[in-house]
Amino acid sequence: MSNYDTLYTTETHLFGQPYTQFTEWAATLSGGEALDIGCGQGRDALMLAQHGLRVTGVDASAVGIEQMLARANECNLHVSGVVADFYTWPFPQTYDLIVLDSILHFAADKAKENELMARVFAHTRSNGHVVVFIHKSPAKEKALHALFANSPMAWTQVQAGYIDYVYEEKDSGFQSAFQFYMLIMQRRATAVARPNPAHTDTARHHK
């Protein structure tokens, strides 16, 4: 049993309610298919389903997935769950919305995170959205924006800002307050036009 399995067993709503800013933005969506990567107990997935999206949540915790599906069933929400390592899980389709809440840390697993984001980019539909939450950090925020800037797809920033958050374990009494950075990006229908090195070399030779 993982640490999160243990926590989820004693804390039925470990991460609290969805962020207000995210909930307000989700209310503007008009349905579609969403993927919640690292969904945990389904805090974001259930909220998105309440706003009419068909949501798939992926997480390594079987306990978290079981709890999410039980709540979805109680509320008659369109949510499915997959127990898997999302770093290696093969995305079966493209999505209108992909959410990564507290998944990217830009630390020891940079290569794994970059590979994950490459799959996220490739599996986001044209005009679809990617929403990322990371801990507030100028360096991490710069690295996050660089991932989108260097993607072969074209992206438009929809919303960005900081969110105050309090993490609390009611069973142990542990509490910690900090800020998250929320970034919402939309994939444009047109691809990024990148210079062709061969054409560049030819142009130099003809000068």
mmCIF file of C-alpha atoms in Angstrom:
data_model
loop_
_atom_site.group_PDB
_atom_site.id
_atom_site.type_symbol
_atom_site.label_atom_id
_atom_site.label_comp_id
_atom_site.label_asym_id
_atom_site.label_seq_id
_atom_site.Cartn_x
_atom_site.Cartn_y
_atom_site.Cartn_z
ATOM 1 C CA MET A 1 0.000 0.000 0.000
ATOM 2 C CA SER A 2 1.385 3.429 -0.979
ATOM 3 C CA ASN A 3 1.593 6.430 1.346
ATOM 4 C CA TYR A 4 -1.329 8.003 -0.488
ATOM 5 C CA ASP A 5 -3.380 4.827 -0.087
ATOM 6 C CA THR A 6 -2.848 5.111 3.661
ATOM 7 C CA LEU A 7 -3.685 8.823 3.741
ATOM 8 C CA TYR A 8 -6.768 8.389 1.569
ATOM 9 C CA THR A 9 -8.036 5.678 3.906
ATOM 10 C CA THR A 10 -7.964 8.032 6.894
ATOM 11 C CA GLU A 11 -8.584 11.343 5.055
ATOM 12 C CA THR A 12 -11.586 10.997 2.756
ATOM 13 C CA HIS A 13 -11.107 14.516 1.300
ATOM 14 C CA LEU A 14 -7.365 14.963 1.733
ATOM 15 C CA PHE A 15 -6.889 17.914 -0.627
ATOM 16 C CA GLY A 16 -10.124 19.717 0.195
ATOM 17 C CA GLN A 17 -12.341 21.398 -2.370
ATOM 18 C CA PRO A 18 -11.350 22.347 -5.946
ATOM 19 C CA TYR A 19 -9.769 25.765 -6.309
ATOM 20 C CA THR A 20 -12.405 28.468 -6.739
ATOM 21 C CA GLN A 21 -10.605 29.992 -9.734
ATOM 22 C CA PHE A 22 -10.523 26.628 -11.503
ATOM 23 C CA THR A 23 -14.171 25.897 -10.734
ATOM 24 C CA GLU A 24 -15.256 29.283 -12.094
ATOM 25 C CA TRP A 25 -13.328 28.735 -15.321
ATOM 26 C CA ALA A 26 -14.649 25.179 -15.713
ATOM 27 C CA ALA A 27 -18.180 26.557 -15.530
ATOM 28 C CA THR A 28 -17.543 28.332 -18.852
ATOM 29 C CA LEU A 29 -16.823 25.070 -20.718
ATOM 30 C CA SER A 30 -19.382 23.422 -22.957
ATOM 31 C CA GLY A 31 -18.775 19.740 -22.286
ATOM 32 C CA GLY A 32 -16.213 17.487 -23.908
ATOM 33 C CA GLU A 33 -13.779 14.822 -22.763
ATOM 34 C CA ALA A 34 -11.271 15.527 -19.999
ATOM 35 C CA LEU A 35 -8.258 13.702 -18.560
ATOM 36 C CA ASP A 36 -7.195 14.308 -14.957
ATOM 37 C CA ILE A 37 -3.596 13.121 -14.543
ATOM 38 C CA GLY A 38 -2.819 12.195 -10.947
ATOM 39 C CA CYS A 39 -6.464 12.555 -9.971
ATOM 40 C CA GLY A 40 -6.100 11.225 -6.427
ATOM 41 C CA GLN A 41 -9.526 11.018 -4.801
ATOM 42 C CA GLY A 42 -11.104 12.856 -7.724
ATOM 43 C CA ARG A 43 -11.338 16.392 -6.399
ATOM 44 C CA ASP A 44 -10.908 17.990 -9.850
ATOM 45 C CA ALA A 45 -12.370 15.113 -11.869
ATOM 46 C CA LEU A 46 -15.677 15.149 -9.984
ATOM 47 C CA MET A 47 -15.949 18.927 -10.263
ATOM 48 C CA LEU A 48 -15.356 18.803 -14.009
ATOM 49 C CA ALA A 49 -17.960 16.078 -14.392
ATOM 50 C CA GLN A 50 -20.422 18.247 -12.483
ATOM 51 C CA HIS A 51 -19.897 20.837 -15.224
ATOM 52 C CA GLY A 52 -20.841 18.348 -17.925
ATOM 53 C CA LEU A 53 -17.490 16.889 -18.988
ATOM 54 C CA ARG A 54 -16.829 13.185 -19.445
ATOM 55 C CA VAL A 55 -13.766 12.640 -17.285
ATOM 56 C CA THR A 56 -11.095 9.966 -17.032
ATOM 57 C CA GLY A 57 -8.945 10.063 -13.911
ATOM 58 C CA VAL A 58 -5.564 8.318 -13.772
ATOM 59 C CA ASP A 59 -3.682 7.696 -10.535
ATOM 60 C CA ALA A 60 -1.340 5.145 -8.970
ATOM 61 C CA SER A 61 -3.536 4.910 -5.870
ATOM 62 C CA ALA A 62 -6.195 2.219 -6.123
ATOM 63 C CA VAL A 63 -7.818 3.596 -2.974
ATOM 64 C CA GLY A 64 -8.107 7.075 -4.481
ATOM 65 C CA ILE A 65 -9.602 5.731 -7.719
ATOM 66 C CA GLU A 66 -12.086 3.583 -5.799
ATOM 67 C CA GLN A 67 -13.210 6.571 -3.710
ATOM 68 C CA MET A 68 -13.560 8.776 -6.796
ATOM 69 C CA LEU A 69 -15.676 6.226 -8.639
ATOM 70 C CA ALA A 70 -17.887 5.656 -5.599
ATOM 71 C CA ARG A 71 -18.639 9.384 -5.348
ATOM 72 C CA ALA A 72 -19.215 9.635 -9.084
ATOM 73 C CA ASN A 73 -21.680 6.764 -8.884
ATOM 74 C CA GLU A 74 -23.515 8.399 -5.969
ATOM 75 C CA CYS A 75 -23.902 11.632 -7.947
ATOM 76 C CA ASN A 76 -24.506 9.947 -11.332
ATOM 77 C CA LEU A 77 -21.463 11.630 -12.864
ATOM 78 C CA HIS A 78 -19.687 10.523 -16.040
ATOM 79 C CA VAL A 79 -16.295 9.598 -14.526
ATOM 80 C CA SER A 80 -14.050 6.620 -15.246
ATOM 81 C CA GLY A 81 -10.869 5.686 -13.417
ATOM 82 C CA VAL A 82 -7.572 4.011 -14.287
ATOM 83 C CA VAL A 83 -5.050 2.719 -11.746
ATOM 84 C CA ALA A 84 -1.687 3.263 -13.433
ATOM 85 C CA ASP A 85 1.637 5.065 -13.387
ATOM 86 C CA PHE A 86 0.738 8.113 -15.457
ATOM 87 C CA TYR A 87 4.364 8.523 -16.541
ATOM 88 C CA THR A 88 4.125 5.309 -18.554
ATOM 89 C CA TRP A 89 0.354 5.039 -19.157
ATOM 90 C CA PRO A 90 -0.368 5.123 -22.918
ATOM 91 C CA PHE A 91 -2.974 7.786 -23.630
ATOM 92 C CA PRO A 92 -5.712 5.934 -25.564
ATOM 93 C CA GLN A 93 -7.177 9.023 -27.272
ATOM 94 C CA THR A 94 -7.102 12.821 -27.498
ATOM 95 C CA TYR A 95 -8.936 15.101 -25.077
ATOM 96 C CA ASP A 96 -10.594 18.519 -24.948
ATOM 97 C CA LEU A 97 -9.063 19.185 -21.531
ATOM 98 C CA ILE A 98 -6.065 17.737 -19.702
ATOM 99 C CA VAL A 99 -5.396 18.656 -16.063
ATOM 100 C CA LEU A 100 -2.128 18.271 -14.150
ATOM 101 C CA ASP A 101 -2.689 19.370 -10.560
ATOM 102 C CA SER A 102 0.517 19.325 -8.465
ATOM 103 C CA ILE A 103 2.130 16.773 -10.783
ATOM 104 C CA LEU A 104 5.058 18.758 -12.217
ATOM 105 C CA HIS A 105 7.898 19.575 -9.809
ATOM 106 C CA PHE A 106 10.797 20.301 -12.200
ATOM 107 C CA ALA A 107 13.175 18.459 -9.908
ATOM 108 C CA ALA A 108 14.745 14.983 -10.122
ATOM 109 C CA ASP A 109 12.287 13.660 -12.692
ATOM 110 C CA LYS A 110 12.703 16.395 -15.321
ATOM 111 C CA ALA A 111 13.140 13.920 -18.176
ATOM 112 C CA LYS A 112 10.051 11.951 -17.131
ATOM 113 C CA GLU A 113 8.062 15.160 -16.774
ATOM 114 C CA ASN A 114 9.178 16.392 -20.181
ATOM 115 C CA GLU A 115 8.144 13.087 -21.762
ATOM 116 C CA LEU A 116 4.791 13.264 -19.989
ATOM 117 C CA MET A 117 4.180 16.800 -21.221
ATOM 118 C CA ALA A 118 5.097 15.795 -24.771
ATOM 119 C CA ARG A 119 2.320 13.191 -24.612
ATOM 120 C CA VAL A 120 -0.044 15.742 -23.070
ATOM 121 C CA PHE A 121 0.613 18.161 -25.934
ATOM 122 C CA ALA A 122 0.162 15.456 -28.560
ATOM 123 C CA HIS A 123 -3.134 14.274 -27.042
ATOM 124 C CA THR A 124 -4.778 17.679 -26.648
ATOM 125 C CA ARG A 125 -7.307 18.370 -29.379
ATOM 126 C CA SER A 126 -7.216 21.541 -31.463
ATOM 127 C CA ASN A 127 -8.841 24.338 -29.424
ATOM 128 C CA GLY A 128 -8.564 22.091 -26.360
ATOM 129 C CA HIS A 129 -7.043 23.188 -23.057
ATOM 130 C CA VAL A 130 -4.246 22.125 -20.733
ATOM 131 C CA VAL A 131 -4.470 23.282 -17.108
ATOM 132 C CA VAL A 132 -1.404 23.019 -14.876
ATOM 133 C CA PHE A 133 -0.990 23.777 -11.176
ATOM 134 C CA ILE A 134 2.529 24.028 -9.709
ATOM 135 C CA HIS A 135 3.979 25.478 -6.525
ATOM 136 C CA LYS A 136 4.672 29.195 -6.802
ATOM 137 C CA SER A 137 8.259 29.613 -7.987
ATOM 138 C CA PRO A 138 9.662 32.006 -10.614
ATOM 139 C CA ALA A 139 12.054 29.301 -11.838
ATOM 140 C CA LYS A 140 9.347 26.623 -12.106
ATOM 141 C CA GLU A 141 6.926 29.035 -13.761
ATOM 142 C CA LYS A 142 9.569 29.976 -16.330
ATOM 143 C CA ALA A 143 10.273 26.293 -17.008
ATOM 144 C CA LEU A 144 6.556 25.596 -17.412
ATOM 145 C CA HIS A 145 6.090 28.381 -19.940
ATOM 146 C CA ALA A 146 9.175 27.162 -21.804
ATOM 147 C CA LEU A 147 7.576 23.735 -22.227
ATOM 148 C CA PHE A 148 4.634 25.288 -24.044
ATOM 149 C CA ALA A 149 6.832 27.697 -26.024
ATOM 150 C CA ASN A 150 9.009 24.832 -27.265
ATOM 151 C CA SER A 151 6.092 22.549 -28.084
ATOM 152 C CA PRO A 152 5.535 21.736 -31.789
ATOM 153 C CA MET A 153 1.931 22.851 -31.238
ATOM 154 C CA ALA A 154 0.841 26.480 -30.985
ATOM 155 C CA TRP A 155 -0.594 27.639 -27.659
ATOM 156 C CA THR A 156 -2.456 30.682 -26.374
ATOM 157 C CA GLN A 157 -2.450 31.642 -22.715
ATOM 158 C CA VAL A 158 -6.019 31.820 -21.440
ATOM 159 C CA GLN A 159 -5.472 32.478 -17.754
ATOM 160 C CA ALA A 160 -2.654 32.565 -15.219
ATOM 161 C CA GLY A 161 -2.409 33.548 -11.584
ATOM 162 C CA TYR A 162 -1.724 32.557 -8.006
ATOM 163 C CA ILE A 163 -3.990 30.599 -5.702
ATOM 164 C CA ASP A 164 -3.824 30.586 -1.911
ATOM 165 C CA TYR A 165 -4.090 27.051 -0.569
ATOM 166 C CA VAL A 166 -4.073 25.373 2.836
ATOM 167 C CA TYR A 167 -3.163 21.688 3.016
ATOM 168 C CA GLU A 168 -4.592 20.019 6.096
ATOM 169 C CA GLU A 169 -4.589 16.504 7.499
ATOM 170 C CA LYS A 170 -7.497 16.426 9.917
ATOM 171 C CA ASP A 171 -6.452 13.109 11.420
ATOM 172 C CA SER A 172 -2.936 14.241 12.371
ATOM 173 C CA GLY A 173 -3.602 17.967 12.692
ATOM 174 C CA PHE A 174 -0.818 18.831 10.245
ATOM 175 C CA GLN A 175 -1.412 22.032 8.283
ATOM 176 C CA SER A 176 0.593 24.003 5.734
ATOM 177 C CA ALA A 177 -0.305 27.171 3.800
ATOM 178 C CA PHE A 178 1.289 28.099 0.472
ATOM 179 C CA GLN A 179 0.487 29.310 -3.039
ATOM 180 C CA PHE A 180 -0.005 27.560 -6.348
ATOM 181 C CA TYR A 181 0.505 28.966 -9.822
ATOM 182 C CA MET A 182 -2.377 28.142 -12.181
ATOM 183 C CA LEU A 183 -1.751 28.220 -15.933
ATOM 184 C CA ILE A 184 -4.492 27.576 -18.502
ATOM 185 C CA MET A 185 -3.346 27.188 -22.107
ATOM 186 C CA GLN A 186 -5.385 26.571 -25.259
ATOM 187 C CA ARG A 187 -4.043 24.697 -28.251
ATOM 188 C CA ARG A 188 -4.510 26.649 -31.462
ATOM 189 C CA ALA A 189 -5.603 24.910 -34.640
ATOM 190 C CA THR A 190 -2.507 26.070 -36.514
ATOM 191 C CA ALA A 191 0.908 24.522 -35.912
ATOM 192 C CA VAL A 192 3.986 26.488 -34.989
ATOM 193 C CA ALA A 193 5.926 27.567 -38.086
ATOM 194 C CA ARG A 194 9.564 26.708 -37.475
ATOM 195 C CA PRO A 195 12.394 27.585 -39.886
ATOM 196 C CA ASN A 196 13.696 24.750 -42.032
ATOM 197 C CA PRO A 197 17.500 24.505 -41.507
ATOM 198 C CA ALA A 198 18.006 23.332 -45.095
ATOM 199 C CA HIS A 199 16.176 26.373 -46.439
ATOM 200 C CA THR A 200 18.173 28.606 -44.123
ATOM 201 C CA ASP A 201 21.466 27.186 -45.387
ATOM 202 C CA THR A 202 20.357 27.609 -49.026
ATOM 203 C CA ALA A 203 19.416 31.201 -48.394
ATOM 204 C CA ARG A 204 22.881 31.866 -46.946
ATOM 205 C CA HIS A 205 24.618 30.337 -49.977
ATOM 206 C CA HIS A 206 22.642 32.506 -52.394
ATOM 207 C CA LYS A 207 23.466 35.779 -50.667
#
